[in-house]
Amino acid sequence: METDLKRESGNKRKMERKGKRKYVKSKTKACVESISSDAQQQQHQMDTDSEYAAEKNNHSQVDVDSGIETMEVDDSDRIEHKRKRDASIGSEATETQVLNSIIRIFLVSWREQRDPGTLHIPCLAEAFNEKEKDYKEIINQIVMETLHLIYSSPENLIDSLKTAVDGVSPVRSYSSSPCSISPLMSPEHEERKFTSKIQPQKRKEVELINYLLDCYERVAFEERTSPKKSSIPPLNNVLSIARLSCVHHTALVLQGTLFENRSETASLFLLPYLLSHNLPRGFLSLLVSTLPDRESLNKIFVPIIHRLSQLISCQSLDTDDYKEPLSVLSELCEIKWDNCRPICSLMVSQSNWLPKVMRKTTGLEMEKLTLLGPFLSLSVFVGDNVKVVEKYFSNHLLTPDNARLIFQTLQHGLEYARTEQYKIIHAVLVNSESRDAAIGLLEKFIDGNSKKSQIQVDERYVAGDGFMLNLLTVLQMLAIKISLDKVDLYYPYHPNCRVDISSESCMKCTSQESEEWRTELAKTKNWQDPKFSTECFFLTLHCHHISILPLSRKYQRHLVIIRNLNRAIEELESSEAQWKDSPVASRNKESLEKWKAQVKKLQKSKLCANAGLLDESLLRRCLQFYGVVADYLLKMADPENEGNNLPLPQVTDKAFAALPEFYLEDIADFLLFVLHYKSEVLGSDPSVNQLVRMLIVFVCSPSYFNNPYLVAKLVEVLFVISPNFQPRTAKLSEMLLSHPLALNYMVPALMQFYTDIETTGASSEFYDKFTIRYHISIIFKTMWMIPSHQKKIIEEAQKGKQFVKFVNMLMNDTTFLLDESLDCLKRIHEMQEFQDNEAEWDALSREEQNSRQRQLSMDERQCKSYLTLATETVEMFHYLTEQIIGPFLMPELADRLAAMLNFNLQQLCGSKCKNLKVKNPDKYGWEPKKLLDRLTDIYLHLDSSDEFAAAIANDERSYRKILFDDAISRIQRARIKTDRDIEQFRKLQEKVEAIVVQKQRAEIDFGEIPDEFKDPLMDTLMNDPVLLPSGTIMDRPIILRHLLNSQTDPFNRQVLTEEQLVPATHLKEKIQTWMAHKLNSKKSDP
């Protein structure tokens, strides 16, 4: 009875095993066939090629001497013969060795007496004992049987095997014994390590994956252990089949189709291995390449890619956790198969590659909802993520050295992230199936954030600053090797252009003119489909416009806010004694606390911005790209010479005129930002030469632009480069001013612009011109120190008209600025004296005191600004009159120049000069002794003829003999002049006084002057009357003086030039006859 039960039980177990094998075979038949086919095809081709090549030299050579070919044998016979020969010398693995390799790889055995580190699978005995062994069938049967055992076992069988072989000392050898090497514990086979954040789940599927990966690695170990045997059949075929089998079955596990209990998220079991980078070499590529169809690829990798996107969206630069998702996606995108990158093609097919978004919030949604958006969102800016500032900048005692180290850490992290981002997008672009989708995504990223270029932008509707800088860097890396020769220069006007310039202000034409020209161009030009190099170049150009430039403006605005808050805090704290006992004390204290908290917050934001924006690598890439843009603009402006010669063609090419002016303005803004905050970037970069040439050409060609402020911004760049503004740019200034084009054309161009900027059309033109002219004066100051440029300035002065206009504007500005400066000083003096009188000051109400204090602060700021501008204009007069005299003494200038000098000398030395005395004069840049020294120097420089003395004498408003006496007295007390200079100044006074006396006598002689002899504007006797086109007659010096300021008829405002003036010869003769008659009459009177 007992025997029957045992027999029945045994039969039952045997039937179960047969049922399992039947299920396994039916479930994996397609997979097995695929593996067999792949392995056979790949290995057979490799074997045949290598063996045939090796044998061909021995058996198929031509006998050159006899002309008779040696006999060739059949390929199969030759291969069989080779195998036998190799086996005889021990190169080819024996059948036993092959079987033992299989046992070591898969840790299985069918024998009762087996190695403790293997699984016992008795059903394999039949397959192993067959005379003609089908290794493909054997390997796949082994894998499926083993996987089924692991899956159905309540315990972890592989861990049990590892425990069983603990203590085994592996021997690196190749033997016929399957136990000669312990494959689990071999020195080549280390336990996988995972990141602490994401660990593999405790699931049976994970055990299966671990087993298959171990088997895959053991295949490689077998190859390394016996390189000769594993490189030829039959062992190399078997190893290839084993490797493919591991990959195919892993794919089945990840698809959740290997067993009946399917898992929809099975592919995510692979994620911990990917993030920890512990998959065997080549496994991932083989996995992708062996998937039979797109559906299988999607099943495995779509969940992984979306999970990576979710992971990266939660990461920040405060830790290194962001690196794994980025590097994994980058690695996946790099996988190639059959001239395709399958993962890239898969990514662009996803619905969230380029989702439909709301128009108003396009920019923000493109960052948050697209597949790649989270990967590009890593940022150090406070507005994007507060984790960085909380970790790195919460310490109030941060030293400069510590801050520098933090900046370097964050910038290195950003550079790593941006390199990986570039790899991802570059892979999608080089893959032909996904290229158009990738370019379309980049286009939408830029178009959706176009509002970021506006002065006022709602940050809720656009992507973050970090996202935009990351996108910019990726585009820069893509464009860095693009040659301008490969770019279609007319692309902005292309019908299929991906950047919209229709609403942008043009360089030199109106919107209507631009539209008409583009319509005409579309009819005549034969457009070609734009290439990637062209699209990439212009997408990168427009990306700069909405990323680095808006961010630099925001950075500077924050600095102004910090400065203003600190000033407000300082002013309120300094006046605490006045309000601490008043009703507003609590409100003021509350304001102080609020402002200080704002400053602290803004300072932390500034530190983050320093790390993200003042990144030398980022700024250098911008500089290099803008160097290419500079060449592009010069090519468009001057297609023939490409800006190598000046002047540019008189007629502006429409292709240049219709370009957006921000193409040039952005370069100027970027250079200004870099010069102010990171000038070392401009060191020895080759692109600086391109930018310098562009600056010179366009500063010397203001007629190529509608907007004078665009040229003014280029002039500002030259000003900031000047060593008189910041000495650290001396080398750059030298390179710019020594350029041949600058030597020949810069001086006249700047003089012309100095006068042209008088009118700009803007409501603020009156005050704008002073700042622009101040910039030019600093540039001239630098140029005057260079002999070649000084010579050019003197040459321009000798030419006449242009220099006279320039000097006229210089006088106008000096007069206004000195007047305003001295008036401000007087108001400051009065207020300071009033405050010193405590009785009067305390008698005022609190509101009145605060009001006067605010007015004083405003006067102080204005005074400093006006004095800065005035000092430079006087300084320019000073050095110009040292070498140039004639133009200053021309009739239309001499009288006004003398009057200006006399008036300001009166302010400094007259009876009311005490009103200019203020506390802390250095605070405003007020140096009265230096100003007096410069003014008296100008008198001495021009004292070369009687003309200047006569001009001084003509000034009836300010000139008095006592004025020069006071001036001499103050000069002597201040010791600012040599005795020789004082003596020369005294002689000038004597000369002027003599002319005054003579002039007074002459005026008495003429008596009443007829109206027809008087100038209608100044009511003075005309000496050189001229007829205007309107019919009015004026004195030439007076009308010429007017034309220097305005090219119009003073009576009807019509355009008027000097060439239109006609000498009134008949009237002049009448005046001279009348004057002679009057003089003779006086002489004949007793």
mmCIF file of N, CA and C in Angstrom, residues 238-322:
data_model
loop_
_atom_site.group_PDB
_atom_site.id
_atom_site.type_symbol
_atom_site.label_atom_id
_atom_site.label_comp_id
_atom_site.label_asym_id
_atom_site.label_seq_id
_atom_site.Cartn_x
_atom_site.Cartn_y
_atom_site.Cartn_z
ATOM 1 N N VAL A 238 27.429 29.717 -28.360
ATOM 2 C CA VAL A 238 26.666 29.427 -27.145
ATOM 3 C C VAL A 238 26.607 30.663 -26.251
ATOM 4 N N LEU A 239 27.727 31.354 -26.103
ATOM 5 C CA LEU A 239 27.746 32.559 -25.261
ATOM 6 C C LEU A 239 26.860 33.650 -25.849
ATOM 7 N N SER A 240 26.871 33.771 -27.162
ATOM 8 C CA SER A 240 26.015 34.769 -27.808
ATOM 9 C C SER A 240 24.546 34.455 -27.566
ATOM 10 N N ILE A 241 24.203 33.160 -27.691
ATOM 11 C CA ILE A 241 22.810 32.751 -27.427
ATOM 12 C C ILE A 241 22.450 33.021 -25.974
ATOM 13 N N ALA A 242 23.344 32.730 -25.075
ATOM 14 C CA ALA A 242 23.074 32.925 -23.652
ATOM 15 C C ALA A 242 22.853 34.409 -23.351
ATOM 16 N N ARG A 243 23.686 35.240 -23.941
ATOM 17 C CA ARG A 243 23.548 36.685 -23.705
ATOM 18 C C ARG A 243 22.199 37.184 -24.210
ATOM 19 N N LEU A 244 21.840 36.800 -25.429
ATOM 20 C CA LEU A 244 20.562 37.222 -25.995
ATOM 21 C C LEU A 244 19.384 36.692 -25.200
ATOM 22 N N SER A 245 19.524 35.484 -24.719
ATOM 23 C CA SER A 245 18.444 34.893 -23.932
ATOM 24 C C SER A 245 18.208 35.690 -22.652
ATOM 25 N N CYS A 246 19.278 36.089 -21.991
ATOM 26 C CA CYS A 246 19.134 36.895 -20.779
ATOM 27 C C CYS A 246 18.402 38.207 -21.089
ATOM 28 N N VAL A 247 18.765 38.838 -22.199
ATOM 29 C CA VAL A 247 18.154 40.117 -22.555
ATOM 30 C C VAL A 247 16.692 39.930 -22.926
ATOM 31 N N HIS A 248 16.386 38.918 -23.746
ATOM 32 C CA HIS A 248 15.005 38.689 -24.178
ATOM 33 C C HIS A 248 14.105 38.382 -22.989
ATOM 34 N N HIS A 249 14.566 37.559 -22.094
ATOM 35 C CA HIS A 249 13.727 37.206 -20.957
ATOM 36 C C HIS A 249 13.583 38.369 -19.989
ATOM 37 N N THR A 250 14.605 39.213 -19.890
ATOM 38 C CA THR A 250 14.453 40.437 -19.098
ATOM 39 C C THR A 250 13.376 41.329 -19.705
ATOM 40 N N ALA A 251 13.358 41.410 -21.034
ATOM 41 C CA ALA A 251 12.323 42.200 -21.712
ATOM 42 C C ALA A 251 10.932 41.657 -21.399
ATOM 43 N N LEU A 252 10.806 40.336 -21.364
ATOM 44 C CA LEU A 252 9.503 39.743 -21.044
ATOM 45 C C LEU A 252 9.093 40.064 -19.613
ATOM 46 N N VAL A 253 10.047 40.011 -18.699
ATOM 47 C CA VAL A 253 9.743 40.352 -17.307
ATOM 48 C C VAL A 253 9.293 41.808 -17.211
ATOM 49 N N LEU A 254 10.005 42.702 -17.912
ATOM 50 C CA LEU A 254 9.691 44.128 -17.837
ATOM 51 C C LEU A 254 8.368 44.463 -18.507
ATOM 52 N N GLN A 255 7.965 43.658 -19.472
ATOM 53 C CA GLN A 255 6.665 43.867 -20.102
ATOM 54 C C GLN A 255 5.529 43.257 -19.298
ATOM 55 N N GLY A 256 5.881 42.475 -18.292
ATOM 56 C CA GLY A 256 4.859 41.839 -17.458
ATOM 57 C C GLY A 256 4.120 40.721 -18.149
ATOM 58 N N THR A 257 4.747 40.104 -19.141
ATOM 59 C CA THR A 257 4.071 39.069 -19.927
ATOM 60 C C THR A 257 4.679 37.687 -19.735
ATOM 61 N N LEU A 258 5.635 37.532 -18.857
ATOM 62 C CA LEU A 258 6.301 36.249 -18.721
ATOM 63 C C LEU A 258 5.424 35.240 -18.013
ATOM 64 N N PHE A 259 4.691 35.693 -17.010
ATOM 65 C CA PHE A 259 3.813 34.804 -16.255
ATOM 66 C C PHE A 259 2.390 35.344 -16.281
ATOM 67 N N GLU A 260 1.489 34.552 -15.784
ATOM 68 C CA GLU A 260 0.074 34.892 -15.896
ATOM 69 C C GLU A 260 -0.291 36.129 -15.087
ATOM 70 N N ASN A 261 0.336 36.305 -13.919
ATOM 71 C CA ASN A 261 0.039 37.462 -13.080
ATOM 72 C C ASN A 261 0.768 38.686 -13.621
ATOM 73 N N ARG A 262 0.138 39.368 -14.555
ATOM 74 C CA ARG A 262 0.788 40.485 -15.233
ATOM 75 C C ARG A 262 0.806 41.742 -14.364
ATOM 76 N N SER A 263 1.846 42.570 -14.556
ATOM 77 C CA SER A 263 1.974 43.837 -13.844
ATOM 78 C C SER A 263 2.101 44.963 -14.864
ATOM 79 N N GLU A 264 1.228 45.960 -14.747
ATOM 80 C CA GLU A 264 1.244 47.071 -15.703
ATOM 81 C C GLU A 264 2.462 47.979 -15.507
ATOM 82 N N THR A 265 3.030 47.945 -14.320
ATOM 83 C CA THR A 265 4.187 48.817 -14.039
ATOM 84 C C THR A 265 5.482 48.009 -13.924
ATOM 85 N N ALA A 266 5.519 46.860 -14.550
ATOM 86 C CA ALA A 266 6.691 45.988 -14.419
ATOM 87 C C ALA A 266 7.958 46.652 -14.921
ATOM 88 N N SER A 267 7.819 47.513 -15.938
ATOM 89 C CA SER A 267 9.029 48.128 -16.502
ATOM 90 C C SER A 267 9.742 49.018 -15.486
ATOM 91 N N LEU A 268 9.006 49.546 -14.504
ATOM 92 C CA LEU A 268 9.631 50.407 -13.506
ATOM 93 C C LEU A 268 10.565 49.643 -12.582
ATOM 94 N N PHE A 269 10.503 48.297 -12.638
ATOM 95 C CA PHE A 269 11.460 47.517 -11.853
ATOM 96 C C PHE A 269 12.888 47.768 -12.337
ATOM 97 N N LEU A 270 13.012 48.234 -13.588
ATOM 98 C CA LEU A 270 14.340 48.499 -14.146
ATOM 99 C C LEU A 270 14.903 49.835 -13.669
ATOM 100 N N LEU A 271 14.027 50.729 -13.184
ATOM 101 C CA LEU A 271 14.439 52.097 -12.864
ATOM 102 C C LEU A 271 15.556 52.175 -11.825
ATOM 103 N N PRO A 272 15.498 51.439 -10.710
ATOM 104 C CA PRO A 272 16.605 51.529 -9.740
ATOM 105 C C PRO A 272 17.960 51.172 -10.335
ATOM 106 N N TYR A 273 17.971 50.204 -11.261
ATOM 107 C CA TYR A 273 19.226 49.813 -11.906
ATOM 108 C C TYR A 273 19.745 50.945 -12.792
ATOM 109 N N LEU A 274 18.808 51.592 -13.491
ATOM 110 C CA LEU A 274 19.202 52.702 -14.356
ATOM 111 C C LEU A 274 19.756 53.862 -13.535
ATOM 112 N N LEU A 275 19.042 54.224 -12.482
ATOM 113 C CA LEU A 275 19.453 55.362 -11.667
ATOM 114 C C LEU A 275 20.763 55.095 -10.932
ATOM 115 N N SER A 276 21.028 53.830 -10.635
ATOM 116 C CA SER A 276 22.269 53.482 -9.935
ATOM 117 C C SER A 276 23.399 53.150 -10.894
ATOM 118 N N HIS A 277 23.099 53.108 -12.189
ATOM 119 C CA HIS A 277 24.109 52.855 -13.222
ATOM 120 C C HIS A 277 24.865 51.546 -12.953
ATOM 121 N N ASN A 278 24.125 50.509 -12.587
ATOM 122 C CA ASN A 278 24.789 49.239 -12.294
ATOM 123 C C ASN A 278 24.358 48.114 -13.232
ATOM 124 N N LEU A 279 23.780 48.475 -14.371
ATOM 125 C CA LEU A 279 23.490 47.454 -15.377
ATOM 126 C C LEU A 279 24.799 47.036 -16.050
ATOM 127 N N PRO A 280 24.884 45.785 -16.462
ATOM 128 C CA PRO A 280 26.105 45.337 -17.149
ATOM 129 C C PRO A 280 26.350 46.133 -18.420
ATOM 130 N N ARG A 281 27.593 46.236 -18.779
ATOM 131 C CA ARG A 281 27.958 46.987 -19.982
ATOM 132 C C ARG A 281 27.309 46.363 -21.214
ATOM 133 N N GLY A 282 26.692 47.222 -22.007
ATOM 134 C CA GLY A 282 26.077 46.778 -23.251
ATOM 135 C C GLY A 282 24.683 46.210 -23.088
ATOM 136 N N PHE A 283 24.241 46.003 -21.857
ATOM 137 C CA PHE A 283 22.937 45.365 -21.644
ATOM 138 C C PHE A 283 21.807 46.236 -22.167
ATOM 139 N N LEU A 284 21.852 47.532 -21.837
ATOM 140 C CA LEU A 284 20.748 48.420 -22.191
ATOM 141 C C LEU A 284 20.607 48.556 -23.702
ATOM 142 N N SER A 285 21.719 48.715 -24.394
ATOM 143 C CA SER A 285 21.658 48.833 -25.858
ATOM 144 C C SER A 285 21.107 47.567 -26.479
ATOM 145 N N LEU A 286 21.536 46.419 -25.965
ATOM 146 C CA LEU A 286 21.051 45.150 -26.503
ATOM 147 C C LEU A 286 19.571 44.961 -26.210
ATOM 148 N N LEU A 287 19.148 45.431 -25.047
ATOM 149 C CA LEU A 287 17.730 45.331 -24.702
ATOM 150 C C LEU A 287 16.879 46.114 -25.690
ATOM 151 N N VAL A 288 17.283 47.335 -25.999
ATOM 152 C CA VAL A 288 16.519 48.168 -26.938
ATOM 153 C C VAL A 288 16.541 47.557 -28.338
ATOM 154 N N SER A 289 17.704 47.076 -28.748
ATOM 155 C CA SER A 289 17.844 46.590 -30.118
ATOM 156 C C SER A 289 17.120 45.273 -30.361
ATOM 157 N N THR A 290 16.870 44.499 -29.308
ATOM 158 C CA THR A 290 16.243 43.189 -29.499
ATOM 159 C C THR A 290 14.739 43.204 -29.319
ATOM 160 N N LEU A 291 14.179 44.346 -28.932
ATOM 161 C CA LEU A 291 12.724 44.405 -28.807
ATOM 162 C C LEU A 291 12.100 44.298 -30.189
ATOM 163 N N PRO A 292 11.099 43.418 -30.333
ATOM 164 C CA PRO A 292 10.602 43.097 -31.686
ATOM 165 C C PRO A 292 9.830 44.214 -32.362
ATOM 166 N N ASP A 293 9.165 45.109 -31.613
ATOM 167 C CA ASP A 293 8.330 46.116 -32.245
ATOM 168 C C ASP A 293 8.225 47.356 -31.363
ATOM 169 N N ARG A 294 7.599 48.409 -31.908
ATOM 170 C CA ARG A 294 7.449 49.673 -31.191
ATOM 171 C C ARG A 294 6.582 49.513 -29.946
ATOM 172 N N GLU A 295 5.595 48.623 -30.021
ATOM 173 C CA GLU A 295 4.717 48.411 -28.869
ATOM 174 C C GLU A 295 5.502 47.892 -27.674
ATOM 175 N N SER A 296 6.392 46.951 -27.914
ATOM 176 C CA SER A 296 7.209 46.412 -26.822
ATOM 177 C C SER A 296 8.120 47.494 -26.252
ATOM 178 N N LEU A 297 8.694 48.291 -27.140
ATOM 179 C CA LEU A 297 9.551 49.387 -26.690
ATOM 180 C C LEU A 297 8.768 50.354 -25.808
ATOM 181 N N ASN A 298 7.550 50.692 -26.252
ATOM 182 C CA ASN A 298 6.717 51.600 -25.473
ATOM 183 C C ASN A 298 6.377 51.019 -24.107
ATOM 184 N N LYS A 299 6.069 49.723 -24.071
ATOM 185 C CA LYS A 299 5.675 49.091 -22.813
ATOM 186 C C LYS A 299 6.765 49.239 -21.759
ATOM 187 N N ILE A 300 7.985 49.086 -22.190
ATOM 188 C CA ILE A 300 9.094 49.125 -21.230
ATOM 189 C C ILE A 300 9.524 50.546 -20.925
ATOM 190 N N PHE A 301 9.706 51.389 -21.928
ATOM 191 C CA PHE A 301 10.410 52.652 -21.714
ATOM 192 C C PHE A 301 9.509 53.875 -21.522
ATOM 193 N N VAL A 302 8.263 53.832 -21.960
ATOM 194 C CA VAL A 302 7.380 54.978 -21.720
ATOM 195 C C VAL A 302 7.183 55.226 -20.226
ATOM 196 N N PRO A 303 6.843 54.191 -19.430
ATOM 197 C CA PRO A 303 6.717 54.444 -17.989
ATOM 198 C C PRO A 303 8.015 54.941 -17.359
ATOM 199 N N ILE A 304 9.139 54.427 -17.840
ATOM 200 C CA ILE A 304 10.426 54.844 -17.281
ATOM 201 C C ILE A 304 10.697 56.316 -17.574
ATOM 202 N N ILE A 305 10.459 56.736 -18.815
ATOM 203 C CA ILE A 305 10.728 58.123 -19.194
ATOM 204 C C ILE A 305 9.831 59.081 -18.421
ATOM 205 N N HIS A 306 8.559 58.728 -18.293
ATOM 206 C CA HIS A 306 7.652 59.602 -17.549
ATOM 207 C C HIS A 306 8.018 59.650 -16.068
ATOM 208 N N ARG A 307 8.475 58.528 -15.556
ATOM 209 C CA ARG A 307 8.887 58.508 -14.153
ATOM 210 C C ARG A 307 10.153 59.346 -13.962
ATOM 211 N N LEU A 308 11.060 59.319 -14.914
ATOM 212 C CA LEU A 308 12.253 60.164 -14.841
ATOM 213 C C LEU A 308 11.872 61.643 -14.830
ATOM 214 N N SER A 309 10.891 61.998 -15.656
ATOM 215 C CA SER A 309 10.429 63.382 -15.708
ATOM 216 C C SER A 309 9.832 63.804 -14.372
ATOM 217 N N GLN A 310 9.087 62.907 -13.749
ATOM 218 C CA GLN A 310 8.516 63.204 -12.431
ATOM 219 C C GLN A 310 9.617 63.355 -11.384
ATOM 220 N N LEU A 311 10.610 62.486 -11.445
ATOM 221 C CA LEU A 311 11.699 62.543 -10.469
ATOM 222 C C LEU A 311 12.479 63.844 -10.569
ATOM 223 N N ILE A 312 12.825 64.244 -11.791
ATOM 224 C CA ILE A 312 13.641 65.442 -11.964
ATOM 225 C C ILE A 312 12.865 66.691 -11.576
ATOM 226 N N SER A 313 11.544 66.667 -11.716
ATOM 227 C CA SER A 313 10.738 67.839 -11.367
ATOM 228 C C SER A 313 10.757 68.120 -9.872
ATOM 229 N N CYS A 314 11.118 67.127 -9.076
ATOM 230 C CA CYS A 314 11.175 67.298 -7.619
ATOM 231 C C CYS A 314 12.581 67.617 -7.123
ATOM 232 N N GLN A 315 13.541 67.688 -8.025
ATOM 233 C CA GLN A 315 14.939 67.845 -7.610
ATOM 234 C C GLN A 315 15.381 69.304 -7.711
ATOM 235 N N SER A 316 16.441 69.591 -7.000
ATOM 236 C CA SER A 316 17.026 70.926 -7.013
ATOM 237 C C SER A 316 18.544 70.796 -6.910
ATOM 238 N N LEU A 317 19.216 71.918 -7.093
ATOM 239 C CA LEU A 317 20.675 71.912 -7.047
ATOM 240 C C LEU A 317 21.227 71.904 -5.628
ATOM 241 N N ASP A 318 20.346 71.823 -4.631
ATOM 242 C CA ASP A 318 20.842 71.751 -3.261
ATOM 243 C C ASP A 318 21.408 70.377 -2.923
ATOM 244 N N THR A 319 21.098 69.367 -3.768
ATOM 245 C CA THR A 319 21.698 68.037 -3.626
ATOM 246 C C THR A 319 22.143 67.564 -5.006
ATOM 247 N N ASP A 320 22.765 66.378 -5.048
ATOM 248 C CA ASP A 320 23.195 65.807 -6.330
ATOM 249 C C ASP A 320 22.174 64.833 -6.904
ATOM 250 N N ASP A 321 20.993 64.764 -6.310
ATOM 251 C CA ASP A 321 20.003 63.778 -6.751
ATOM 252 C C ASP A 321 19.491 64.045 -8.159
ATOM 253 N N TYR A 322 19.664 65.275 -8.640
ATOM 254 C CA TYR A 322 19.197 65.600 -9.987
ATOM 255 C C TYR A 322 20.039 64.923 -11.066
#
